[in-house]
Tab-separated table of C-alpha atoms in Angstrom:
chain	number	residue	atom	x	y	z
A	1	MET	CA	0.000	0.000	0.000
A	2	SER	CA	1.192	3.513	-0.814
A	3	ASP	CA	2.051	5.732	2.136
A	4	GLN	CA	1.434	8.960	0.222
A	5	LEU	CA	-1.367	9.835	2.615
A	6	ILE	CA	0.721	9.627	5.783
A	7	ALA	CA	1.210	13.309	6.495
A	8	ASP	CA	2.595	16.642	5.537
A	9	PRO	CA	6.405	16.657	6.020
A	10	ASP	CA	5.797	19.458	8.515
A	11	LEU	CA	4.296	16.789	10.780
A	12	THR	CA	7.034	14.187	10.335
A	13	ASP	CA	10.289	16.139	9.948
A	14	ARG	CA	10.787	18.233	13.058
A	15	ASN	CA	13.877	20.309	13.800
A	16	ALA	CA	13.012	22.413	16.872
A	17	LEU	CA	11.971	21.992	20.496
A	18	TYR	CA	8.900	23.646	21.978
A	19	ILE	CA	10.062	25.597	25.048
A	20	GLY	CA	8.636	28.707	26.691
A	21	GLY	CA	5.828	29.103	24.185
A	22	SER	CA	8.002	29.100	21.048
A	23	TRP	CA	9.974	26.761	18.822
A	24	ARG	CA	13.685	26.793	19.676
A	25	ASN	CA	16.777	25.206	18.231
A	26	PRO	CA	18.103	22.359	20.395
A	27	THR	CA	21.511	22.736	22.013
A	28	GLY	CA	22.640	19.479	20.403
A	29	ASP	CA	22.891	18.600	16.729
A	30	VAL	CA	21.528	15.030	16.642
A	31	THR	CA	18.310	14.087	14.857
A	32	ASP	CA	16.694	10.810	15.893
A	33	PRO	CA	14.849	8.930	13.131
A	34	VAL	CA	11.264	7.761	13.530
A	35	HIS	CA	10.474	4.534	11.702
A	36	ASN	CA	7.401	3.407	9.817
A	37	ALA	CA	6.108	0.281	11.601
A	38	ALA	CA	4.494	-0.937	8.378
A	39	ASP	CA	7.707	-1.306	6.364
A	40	GLY	CA	10.647	-0.309	8.545
A	41	THR	CA	11.551	2.764	6.494
A	42	VAL	CA	12.305	6.147	8.027
A	43	LEU	CA	9.064	8.064	8.493
A	44	GLY	CA	10.586	11.265	9.844
A	45	GLY	CA	12.796	12.611	12.576
A	46	VAL	CA	12.919	14.737	15.710
A	47	PRO	CA	15.752	16.669	17.372
A	48	ARG	CA	17.442	15.004	20.318
A	49	GLY	CA	17.207	17.186	23.402
A	50	THR	CA	19.879	17.476	26.064
A	51	ALA	CA	20.074	18.076	29.810
A	52	GLU	CA	20.707	21.728	28.990
A	53	ASP	CA	17.441	21.852	27.044
A	54	VAL	CA	15.690	20.335	30.047
A	55	ASP	CA	17.090	23.143	32.203
A	56	SER	CA	15.599	25.708	29.816
A	57	ALA	CA	12.253	23.911	29.719
A	58	VAL	CA	12.033	23.649	33.513
A	59	ALA	CA	12.868	27.348	33.889
A	60	ALA	CA	10.118	28.254	31.407
A	61	ALA	CA	7.652	25.980	33.186
A	62	ARG	CA	8.450	27.473	36.593
A	63	THR	CA	7.754	30.959	35.282
A	64	ALA	CA	4.479	29.863	33.681
A	65	SER	CA	3.306	27.827	36.661
A	66	ALA	CA	3.284	30.851	38.986
A	67	ALA	CA	0.712	32.669	36.845
A	68	TRP	CA	-1.230	29.532	35.971
A	69	ALA	CA	-1.562	28.491	39.618
A	70	ALA	CA	-3.336	31.768	40.319
A	71	SER	CA	-5.678	31.458	37.325
A	72	ASP	CA	-9.411	30.882	37.540
A	73	PRO	CA	-10.233	27.154	37.225
A	74	ALA	CA	-12.898	28.178	34.714
A	75	LEU	CA	-10.120	29.455	32.420
A	76	ARG	CA	-8.255	26.185	32.826
A	77	ALA	CA	-11.382	24.240	31.894
A	78	HIS	CA	-11.884	26.443	28.848
A	79	ALA	CA	-8.263	25.912	27.782
A	80	LEU	CA	-8.643	22.140	28.095
A	81	ARG	CA	-11.746	22.189	25.921
A	82	GLU	CA	-9.932	24.302	23.335
A	83	LEU	CA	-7.041	21.822	23.301
A	84	SER	CA	-9.540	19.011	22.798
A	85	ALA	CA	-11.129	20.873	19.888
A	86	GLY	CA	-7.705	21.482	18.346
A	87	ILE	CA	-6.863	17.780	18.494
A	88	THR	CA	-10.229	16.853	17.025
A	89	ALA	CA	-9.710	19.284	14.138
A	90	ARG	CA	-6.455	17.446	13.309
A	91	ARG	CA	-7.862	13.977	13.922
A	92	ASP	CA	-7.211	12.479	10.495
A	93	ALA	CA	-3.613	13.694	10.220
A	94	ILE	CA	-2.665	12.688	13.775
A	95	ALA	CA	-4.366	9.301	13.423
A	96	ARG	CA	-2.367	8.532	10.260
A	97	LEU	CA	0.791	9.639	12.015
A	98	ILE	CA	0.237	7.303	14.961
A	99	SER	CA	-0.874	4.439	12.722
A	100	LEU	CA	2.493	4.473	10.999
A	101	GLU	CA	4.565	5.146	14.128
A	102	VAL	CA	2.916	2.493	16.276
A	103	GLY	CA	1.144	0.186	13.810
A	104	THR	CA	-2.397	0.868	15.044
A	105	PRO	CA	-5.050	0.215	12.362
A	106	SER	CA	-6.447	3.501	11.072
A	107	LYS	CA	-9.993	3.009	12.370
A	108	ILE	CA	-8.697	2.316	15.879
A	109	SER	CA	-6.324	5.267	15.624
A	110	GLN	CA	-9.260	7.522	14.867
A	111	LEU	CA	-11.344	6.240	17.783
A	112	VAL	CA	-8.715	5.478	20.423
A	113	GLN	CA	-5.379	7.097	19.607
A	114	VAL	CA	-6.999	10.480	18.845
A	115	GLY	CA	-10.649	10.321	19.896
A	116	LEU	CA	-9.871	9.163	23.425
A	117	PRO	CA	-7.320	11.927	24.216
A	118	ALA	CA	-9.831	14.525	23.058
A	119	ALA	CA	-12.468	12.952	25.330
A	120	VAL	CA	-10.030	12.849	28.259
A	121	LEU	CA	-9.336	16.582	27.986
A	122	ASN	CA	-13.054	17.305	28.005
A	123	ALA	CA	-13.509	14.980	30.978
A	124	PHE	CA	-10.847	16.891	32.925
A	125	ALA	CA	-12.616	20.130	32.053
A	126	ASP	CA	-15.937	18.725	33.280
A	127	THR	CA	-14.272	17.498	36.478
A	128	LEU	CA	-12.884	20.981	37.115
A	129	ASP	CA	-16.403	22.392	37.088
A	130	SER	CA	-17.125	20.604	40.380
A	131	TYR	CA	-13.633	19.999	41.797
A	132	VAL	CA	-13.384	20.712	45.549
A	133	TRP	CA	-10.363	22.923	46.189
A	134	GLU	CA	-10.968	23.386	49.895
A	135	HIS	CA	-13.130	22.041	52.702
A	136	GLU	CA	-13.529	22.341	56.465
A	137	VAL	CA	-12.315	19.687	58.908
A	138	GLY	CA	-13.063	20.835	62.452
A	139	ASN	CA	-11.137	24.062	62.997
A	140	SER	CA	-8.988	23.465	59.878
A	141	LEU	CA	-9.387	24.707	56.338
A	142	VAL	CA	-7.940	21.969	54.106
A	143	VAL	CA	-6.747	23.430	50.813
A	144	ARG	CA	-5.506	21.817	47.621
A	145	GLU	CA	-2.881	23.870	45.769
A	146	PRO	CA	-1.010	23.322	42.480
A	147	ALA	CA	2.185	21.304	43.007
A	148	GLY	CA	4.232	23.384	40.521
A	149	VAL	CA	6.161	21.875	37.608
A	150	VAL	CA	5.295	18.403	36.326
A	151	GLY	CA	7.774	16.236	34.444
A	152	ALA	CA	5.789	13.965	32.104
A	153	ILE	CA	7.623	10.971	30.622
A	154	THR	CA	5.437	8.951	28.271
A	155	PRO	CA	5.498	5.659	26.314
A	156	TRP	CA	5.060	4.828	22.646
A	157	ASN	CA	2.017	2.516	22.599
A	158	TYR	CA	-0.639	5.239	23.041
A	159	PRO	CA	1.615	8.253	22.571
A	160	LEU	CA	-0.953	11.052	22.509
A	161	HIS	CA	-3.376	9.494	24.971
A	162	GLN	CA	-0.730	8.846	27.612
A	163	LEU	CA	0.666	12.355	27.221
A	164	VAL	CA	-2.760	13.977	27.462
A	165	ALA	CA	-3.550	11.947	30.601
A	166	LYS	CA	-0.685	13.766	32.313
A	167	VAL	CA	-0.907	17.163	30.632
A	168	GLY	CA	-4.671	17.384	31.140
A	169	GLY	CA	-4.488	16.589	34.842
A	170	ALA	CA	-1.516	18.889	35.402
A	171	LEU	CA	-3.081	21.870	33.612
A	172	ALA	CA	-6.351	21.322	35.425
A	173	ALA	CA	-4.478	21.386	38.748
A	174	GLY	CA	-2.746	24.651	37.835
A	175	CYS	CA	0.656	23.195	36.944
A	176	ALA	CA	2.999	23.581	33.971
A	177	VAL	CA	4.555	20.612	32.162
A	178	VAL	CA	7.906	19.510	30.755
A	179	ALA	CA	7.233	16.501	28.539
A	180	LYS	CA	9.471	13.805	27.097
A	181	PRO	CA	7.775	11.494	24.577
A	182	ALA	CA	9.089	8.035	23.728
A	183	GLY	CA	11.649	7.902	20.930
A	184	VAL	CA	9.720	5.241	19.007
A	185	ALA	CA	6.641	7.457	18.563
A	186	PRO	CA	7.293	11.146	19.354
A	187	LEU	CA	5.537	12.821	16.430
A	188	SER	CA	2.068	13.163	17.954
A	189	ALA	CA	3.613	15.068	20.879
A	190	PHE	CA	4.825	17.646	18.367
A	191	ALA	CA	1.315	17.779	16.901
A	192	LEU	CA	0.044	18.521	20.410
A	193	ALA	CA	2.603	21.326	20.662
A	194	ASP	CA	1.171	22.755	17.420
A	195	VAL	CA	-2.233	22.849	19.103
A	196	PHE	CA	-0.708	24.555	22.140
A	197	VAL	CA	0.716	27.291	19.915
A	198	GLU	CA	-2.753	28.143	18.631
A	199	VAL	CA	-4.564	27.866	21.963
A	200	THR	CA	-1.906	29.831	23.847
A	201	ASP	CA	-2.135	32.688	21.348
A	202	ARG	CA	-5.933	32.669	21.210
A	203	LEU	CA	-6.476	32.602	24.981
A	204	ASP	CA	-3.349	34.567	25.927
A	205	LEU	CA	-2.133	31.757	28.185
A	206	PRO	CA	1.226	31.943	29.984
A	207	ALA	CA	4.075	30.907	27.705
A	208	GLY	CA	5.749	27.755	28.980
A	209	LEU	CA	2.690	25.865	30.190
A	210	PHE	CA	3.702	22.989	27.920
A	211	ASN	CA	7.325	22.294	26.998
A	212	LEU	CA	8.540	19.469	24.789
A	213	VAL	CA	12.025	17.934	24.988
A	214	PRO	CA	12.407	14.549	23.248
A	215	GLY	CA	15.457	12.373	23.683
A	216	PRO	CA	16.787	9.165	25.245
A	217	GLY	CA	15.487	8.146	28.642
A	218	GLY	CA	19.005	7.767	29.968
A	219	GLU	CA	19.751	11.418	29.252
A	220	VAL	CA	16.587	13.509	28.902
A	221	GLY	CA	14.343	11.289	31.016
A	222	GLU	CA	16.808	11.152	33.892
A	223	ALA	CA	17.453	14.898	33.606
A	224	ILE	CA	13.722	15.535	34.067
A	225	ALA	CA	13.219	12.981	36.842
A	226	GLY	CA	16.272	14.195	38.767
A	227	HIS	CA	15.792	17.924	38.196
A	228	PRO	CA	15.514	20.032	41.375
A	229	GLY	CA	13.034	22.339	39.620
A	230	VAL	CA	10.524	19.545	38.941
A	231	ASP	CA	7.923	19.052	41.674
A	232	VAL	CA	6.136	15.916	40.426
A	233	VAL	CA	7.322	13.262	37.978
A	234	SER	CA	4.589	11.352	36.145
A	235	PHE	CA	5.876	8.331	34.254
A	236	THR	CA	4.219	5.639	32.149
A	237	GLY	CA	6.273	2.724	30.871
A	238	SER	CA	7.871	-0.525	31.936
A	239	THR	CA	8.289	-1.496	35.559
A	240	ALA	CA	12.077	-1.601	35.171
A	241	ALA	CA	12.168	1.915	33.729
A	242	GLY	CA	9.803	3.127	36.443
A	243	ALA	CA	12.259	1.940	39.083
A	244	LYS	CA	15.000	4.006	37.409
A	245	VAL	CA	12.751	7.072	37.436
A	246	MET	CA	12.147	6.590	41.169
A	247	ARG	CA	15.880	6.402	41.814
A	248	SER	CA	16.504	9.612	39.874
A	249	ALA	CA	13.662	11.429	41.627
A	250	ALA	CA	14.809	10.258	45.058
A	251	ALA	CA	17.809	12.614	45.003
A	252	HIS	CA	15.477	15.579	45.588
A	253	ILE	CA	12.610	13.665	47.268
A	254	THR	CA	10.501	14.470	44.209
A	255	ARG	CA	7.021	12.988	44.253
A	256	VAL	CA	6.536	10.256	41.647
A	257	SER	CA	3.416	8.900	39.948
A	258	LEU	CA	3.930	5.680	37.993
A	259	GLU	CA	1.710	3.745	35.580
A	260	LEU	CA	3.682	0.612	34.759
A	261	GLY	CA	3.302	-2.893	33.379
A	262	GLY	CA	0.421	-5.319	33.456
A	263	LYS	CA	-0.494	-8.963	32.981
A	264	SER	CA	-4.202	-8.601	33.519
A	265	ALA	CA	-6.455	-11.552	34.223
A	266	ASN	CA	-9.894	-11.944	32.719
A	267	ILE	CA	-12.072	-14.423	34.617
A	268	VAL	CA	-14.794	-16.079	32.545
A	269	LEU	CA	-17.134	-17.684	35.066
A	270	PRO	CA	-18.980	-20.877	34.053
A	271	ASP	CA	-22.349	-19.114	33.724
A	272	ALA	CA	-21.024	-16.386	31.378
A	273	ASP	CA	-22.338	-15.731	27.886
A	274	LEU	CA	-19.353	-17.579	26.462
A	275	GLY	CA	-19.580	-16.352	22.873
A	276	ARG	CA	-19.671	-12.678	23.837
A	277	ALA	CA	-17.138	-13.067	26.626
A	278	VAL	CA	-14.518	-14.785	24.495
A	279	ARG	CA	-15.013	-12.567	21.456
A	280	THR	CA	-14.691	-9.383	23.524
A	281	SER	CA	-11.759	-10.765	25.476
A	282	VAL	CA	-9.800	-11.640	22.349
A	283	ASN	CA	-10.424	-8.177	20.930
A	284	ASN	CA	-9.243	-6.642	24.198
A	285	ALA	CA	-6.091	-8.774	24.380
A	286	PHE	CA	-5.153	-7.964	20.780
A	287	LEU	CA	-6.104	-4.272	20.791
A	288	ASN	CA	-3.265	-2.255	19.261
A	289	SER	CA	-1.559	-5.579	18.434
A	290	GLY	CA	-1.359	-6.349	22.133
A	291	GLN	CA	0.654	-3.193	22.799
A	292	THR	CA	-1.643	-2.201	25.665
A	293	CYS	CA	-0.546	-2.229	29.313
A	294	SER	CA	-4.079	-2.964	30.535
A	295	ALA	CA	-4.818	-5.744	28.006
A	296	TRP	CA	-6.481	-8.892	29.352
A	297	THR	CA	-3.646	-11.192	28.330
A	298	ARG	CA	-4.572	-14.006	30.755
A	299	MET	CA	-7.970	-15.588	30.115
A	300	LEU	CA	-9.063	-17.778	33.051
A	301	VAL	CA	-11.714	-20.334	32.126
A	302	SER	CA	-13.446	-23.276	33.777
A	303	ARG	CA	-11.465	-26.412	32.958
A	304	ASP	CA	-14.521	-28.282	31.681
A	305	ARG	CA	-15.203	-25.482	29.166
A	306	GLN	CA	-11.627	-24.817	28.024
A	307	ASP	CA	-11.967	-26.746	24.744
A	308	GLU	CA	-15.068	-24.749	23.837
A	309	VAL	CA	-13.321	-21.488	24.759
A	310	VAL	CA	-10.285	-22.406	22.659
A	311	GLU	CA	-12.404	-22.863	19.541
A	312	LEU	CA	-14.283	-19.623	20.145
A	313	ALA	CA	-11.008	-17.757	20.726
A	314	ARG	CA	-9.486	-19.211	17.568
A	315	ALA	CA	-12.493	-18.124	15.532
A	316	ALA	CA	-12.448	-14.630	17.039
A	317	ALA	CA	-8.734	-14.179	16.322
A	318	ASP	CA	-9.137	-15.485	12.766
A	319	ARG	CA	-11.489	-12.568	12.089
A	320	LEU	CA	-8.760	-10.030	12.955
A	321	THR	CA	-7.188	-9.331	9.568
A	322	LEU	CA	-3.431	-8.723	9.873
A	323	GLY	CA	-2.149	-6.062	7.512
A	324	HIS	CA	-1.022	-2.535	6.732
A	325	PRO	CA	-2.364	-0.066	9.330
A	326	LEU	CA	-3.756	2.285	6.666
A	327	ASP	CA	-5.709	-0.472	4.917
A	328	PRO	CA	-9.376	-0.116	5.970
A	329	ALA	CA	-9.684	-3.918	6.140
A	330	THR	CA	-6.906	-4.256	8.716
A	331	ARG	CA	-7.851	-5.083	12.300
A	332	LEU	CA	-4.368	-6.051	13.511
A	333	GLY	CA	-1.330	-4.016	12.499
A	334	PRO	CA	2.419	-4.386	12.997
A	335	LEU	CA	4.261	-3.819	16.242
A	336	ALA	CA	5.951	-0.466	16.772
A	337	SER	CA	9.572	-1.526	16.322
A	338	ASP	CA	11.830	-4.338	15.224
A	339	ARG	CA	13.065	-4.676	18.800
A	340	GLN	CA	9.546	-5.178	20.116
A	341	ARG	CA	8.738	-7.687	17.387
A	342	GLU	CA	11.761	-9.811	18.284
A	343	THR	CA	10.919	-9.649	21.991
A	344	VAL	CA	7.411	-10.953	21.287
A	345	ARG	CA	8.645	-13.708	18.992
A	346	ASP	CA	11.103	-14.831	21.676
A	347	TYR	CA	8.225	-15.118	24.157
A	348	ILE	CA	6.226	-17.228	21.713
A	349	ARG	CA	9.184	-19.599	21.352
A	350	LEU	CA	9.496	-19.638	25.152
A	351	GLY	CA	5.835	-20.604	25.505
A	352	GLU	CA	6.314	-23.589	23.234
A	353	HIS	CA	9.448	-24.574	25.155
A	354	GLU	CA	7.553	-24.347	28.455
A	355	GLY	CA	4.987	-26.838	27.166
A	356	ALA	CA	1.975	-24.594	26.597
A	357	LYS	CA	-0.365	-25.751	23.832
A	358	LEU	CA	-0.050	-23.526	20.753
A	359	VAL	CA	-3.574	-23.022	19.454
A	360	LEU	CA	-3.009	-20.320	16.841
A	361	GLY	CA	-0.157	-18.328	15.351
A	362	GLY	CA	3.479	-18.817	16.239
A	363	ALA	CA	6.837	-17.083	15.984
A	364	GLU	CA	7.187	-17.369	12.189
A	365	ARG	CA	6.878	-14.181	10.132
A	366	PRO	CA	3.525	-13.855	8.337
A	367	GLU	CA	4.145	-15.166	4.816
A	368	ASP	CA	2.384	-12.351	2.976
A	369	LEU	CA	3.971	-9.490	4.970
A	370	ALA	CA	7.651	-9.472	4.109
A	371	ASP	CA	8.309	-5.937	5.386
A	372	GLY	CA	7.402	-4.214	8.629
A	373	PHE	CA	7.255	-5.377	12.236
A	374	TYR	CA	4.462	-7.946	12.022
A	375	VAL	CA	3.720	-10.800	14.431
A	376	ARG	CA	1.017	-13.390	13.911
A	377	PRO	CA	-1.839	-13.308	16.473
A	378	THR	CA	-0.986	-16.123	18.865
A	379	ILE	CA	-3.025	-18.083	21.403
A	380	PHE	CA	-1.788	-20.649	23.924
A	381	ALA	CA	-3.977	-22.992	25.994
A	382	ASP	CA	-3.324	-25.229	29.011
A	383	VAL	CA	-0.965	-22.553	30.288
A	384	ASP	CA	0.597	-22.920	33.743
A	385	ASN	CA	0.029	-19.668	35.629
A	386	ALA	CA	3.494	-20.047	37.202
A	387	SER	CA	5.194	-20.039	33.775
A	388	ARG	CA	7.025	-17.010	32.423
A	389	LEU	CA	4.485	-16.906	29.597
A	390	ALA	CA	1.764	-16.203	32.177
A	391	GLN	CA	3.787	-14.062	34.593
A	392	GLU	CA	5.710	-11.650	32.357
A	393	GLU	CA	4.367	-8.789	30.260
A	394	ILE	CA	4.846	-9.613	26.576
A	395	PHE	CA	3.333	-6.505	24.951
A	396	GLY	CA	2.306	-8.175	21.739
A	397	PRO	CA	-0.605	-10.177	20.256
A	398	VAL	CA	-0.229	-13.159	22.595
A	399	LEU	CA	-3.131	-14.509	24.663
A	400	VAL	CA	-2.774	-17.285	27.247
A	401	ILE	CA	-5.731	-19.414	28.342
A	402	ILE	CA	-5.451	-20.788	31.879
A	403	PRO	CA	-7.909	-23.391	33.232
A	404	TYR	CA	-9.308	-23.335	36.781
A	405	ASP	CA	-11.391	-25.798	38.806
A	406	SER	CA	-13.271	-23.452	41.155
A	407	GLU	CA	-14.180	-19.811	41.580
A	408	ASP	CA	-11.790	-19.467	44.502
A	409	GLU	CA	-8.963	-20.887	42.411
A	410	ALA	CA	-9.773	-18.452	39.597
A	411	VAL	CA	-9.412	-15.508	41.986
A	412	ASP	CA	-6.187	-16.944	43.415
A	413	LEU	CA	-4.743	-17.352	39.913
A	414	ALA	CA	-5.773	-13.825	38.948
A	415	ASN	CA	-3.993	-12.437	42.007
A	416	ASP	CA	-0.931	-14.658	41.566
A	417	SER	CA	0.937	-12.040	39.554
A	418	PRO	CA	3.492	-9.315	40.253
A	419	TYR	CA	1.129	-6.928	38.457
A	420	GLY	CA	-2.285	-5.474	39.216
A	421	LEU	CA	-3.333	-2.963	36.576
A	422	ALA	CA	-6.613	-4.129	35.057
A	423	GLY	CA	-8.848	-7.153	34.664
A	424	GLY	CA	-12.241	-8.484	33.736
A	425	VAL	CA	-15.040	-10.693	35.077
A	426	TRP	CA	-17.806	-12.305	33.016
A	427	SER	CA	-21.035	-13.716	34.455
A	428	THR	CA	-24.759	-13.517	33.792
A	429	ASP	CA	-25.182	-12.983	37.552
A	430	ALA	CA	-24.334	-9.311	38.180
A	431	GLU	CA	-23.953	-9.742	41.947
A	432	ARG	CA	-21.655	-12.726	41.536
A	433	ALA	CA	-19.510	-10.822	39.048
A	434	LEU	CA	-19.262	-7.840	41.402
A	435	ALA	CA	-18.279	-10.089	44.314
A	436	VAL	CA	-15.472	-11.619	42.257
A	437	ALA	CA	-14.355	-8.206	40.979
A	438	ARG	CA	-14.003	-6.988	44.570
A	439	ARG	CA	-11.594	-9.854	45.297
A	440	ILE	CA	-9.202	-9.131	42.415
A	441	CYS	CA	-6.141	-7.079	43.461
A	442	THR	CA	-6.021	-4.677	40.558
A	443	GLY	CA	-6.615	-1.009	39.817
A	444	GLN	CA	-9.515	-1.477	37.397
A	445	VAL	CA	-11.909	-4.343	36.743
A	446	ASP	CA	-14.490	-4.413	33.948
A	447	ILE	CA	-17.645	-6.486	34.389
A	448	ASN	CA	-19.042	-8.023	31.204
A	449	GLY	CA	-16.975	-5.750	28.960
A	450	ALA	CA	-18.037	-2.431	30.474
A	451	ALA	CA	-16.966	0.711	28.592
A	452	PHE	CA	-13.836	2.666	29.496
A	453	ASN	CA	-14.614	5.682	31.677
A	454	PRO	CA	-12.210	8.632	31.139
A	455	ALA	CA	-13.279	10.178	34.455
A	456	ALA	CA	-12.614	7.076	36.569
A	457	PRO	CA	-9.239	6.590	38.303
A	458	PHE	CA	-6.722	4.488	36.364
A	459	GLY	CA	-3.586	2.945	37.854
A	460	GLY	CA	-2.248	-0.187	39.442
A	461	TYR	CA	-1.513	-2.282	42.485
A	462	LYS	CA	1.863	-3.920	43.175
A	463	LYS	CA	4.421	-3.564	40.351
A	464	SER	CA	1.838	-1.896	38.125
A	465	GLY	CA	2.591	1.445	39.718
A	466	LEU	CA	1.782	4.227	42.150
A	467	GLY	CA	-0.940	6.855	41.963
A	468	ARG	CA	-3.918	7.294	39.649
A	469	GLU	CA	-4.731	9.136	36.428
A	470	PHE	CA	-7.966	10.690	35.073
A	471	GLY	CA	-10.856	12.464	36.736
A	472	VAL	CA	-10.638	13.801	40.275
A	473	HIS	CA	-7.776	11.469	41.163
A	474	GLY	CA	-5.845	12.584	38.085
A	475	ILE	CA	-6.017	16.194	39.278
A	476	ASP	CA	-5.218	15.254	42.872
A	477	GLU	CA	-1.901	13.755	41.714
A	478	PHE	CA	-0.649	17.225	40.792
A	479	THR	CA	-1.705	19.094	43.917
A	480	GLU	CA	-0.313	19.602	47.403
A	481	THR	CA	-2.549	19.568	50.480
A	482	LYS	CA	-2.376	22.280	53.117
A	483	ALA	CA	-4.225	22.471	56.453
A	484	ILE	CA	-4.864	25.964	57.852
A	485	GLN	CA	-5.924	25.978	61.518
A	486	ARG	CA	-8.097	28.867	62.698
């Protein structure tokens, strides 16, 4: 398929950093390439920031945060809605950009990669309308105040959505942001900066509310996390990288919010509508080619119904056409990078070595897709929950089916994980499903495929992180609490 429709070169070939409300030349002279997930070619490039650029961005953010902290929350809500409108106006271009950076099929890019961030900004604005900034406790006035400067370090799988989750909450709280996008997919962050240019000028907002410094995590990410001028670090990524961020932030006792890995369990109870449960669960596990931290990658099913589930899962996965992300027929695109593809293929080989039953797919390259970072949708059954296949985050289109013999065992298996980010429960008995959901140690649980709520708190237990994003909790993360006795 031709990639002529991908984008204007102005969106793919970037040569400046966004700092203090204007585009500035970086202090370094390195340009990092951005690759097309569909064929491996170079899609564009962005300048590599330095620690010196981070210093400039933090200084600009500190200046902006003083004025923004004193602003009327109604202005902040209006600004968030204007940012949402600006993203929506660029929906097609940004969706194509992310489809080629990450491999997300175009229809999903439109709805999730771009539509969801726009909805999240509006949800933050709506939350601000009723947010409680102060309340009485006995003789104390308890006040929430903006924390100051937020360092936002974001991943590549949902590059705009994850950035907006932090930027939206921080702006709503009255904070300014210094952002570092992932090197694999940084281009949508620059598109967001374009929107900031317009909104800042139109609303006469303080320059420096949003600052963008891309670059390697080991240099730019650590410079942000360890900067004495940053008051809160908000990071989304792997658990290992999150630990490094905590170590960098510890030097100045900087508060850290982390949204990390997941290996979420989806319990299909024996009385569930099996066809709907399995179909929805497969779609969830393979959303964005499995490059989703909250994906239900462990399906727990009653042992006496496992064979039936396997056939339903195979049929559901067979309907997910693997192909070029800009092809309207595609439902499963490539992975975001060659490195990620090889990691996923190694896990598939590991699963076979561990003795899991390969139901569909495998580590071999799809025969009709010679270029790009493609992996065949893969399903394993009879998986031992203690195996690496079931315990480690794979971040690709790999689903494991784990049998259980009782409801109590299903809950124990779900909780037998170092992670606790998301999960699911399926049952025709709503009270039974709710009782099981309460027992799962995870930050979010969906009952019978409930819709995502952009105003509900999102985050994890255990090694899935610290803190929460979205809604009231997502604003709270970027505030400090003061008690005034009188």
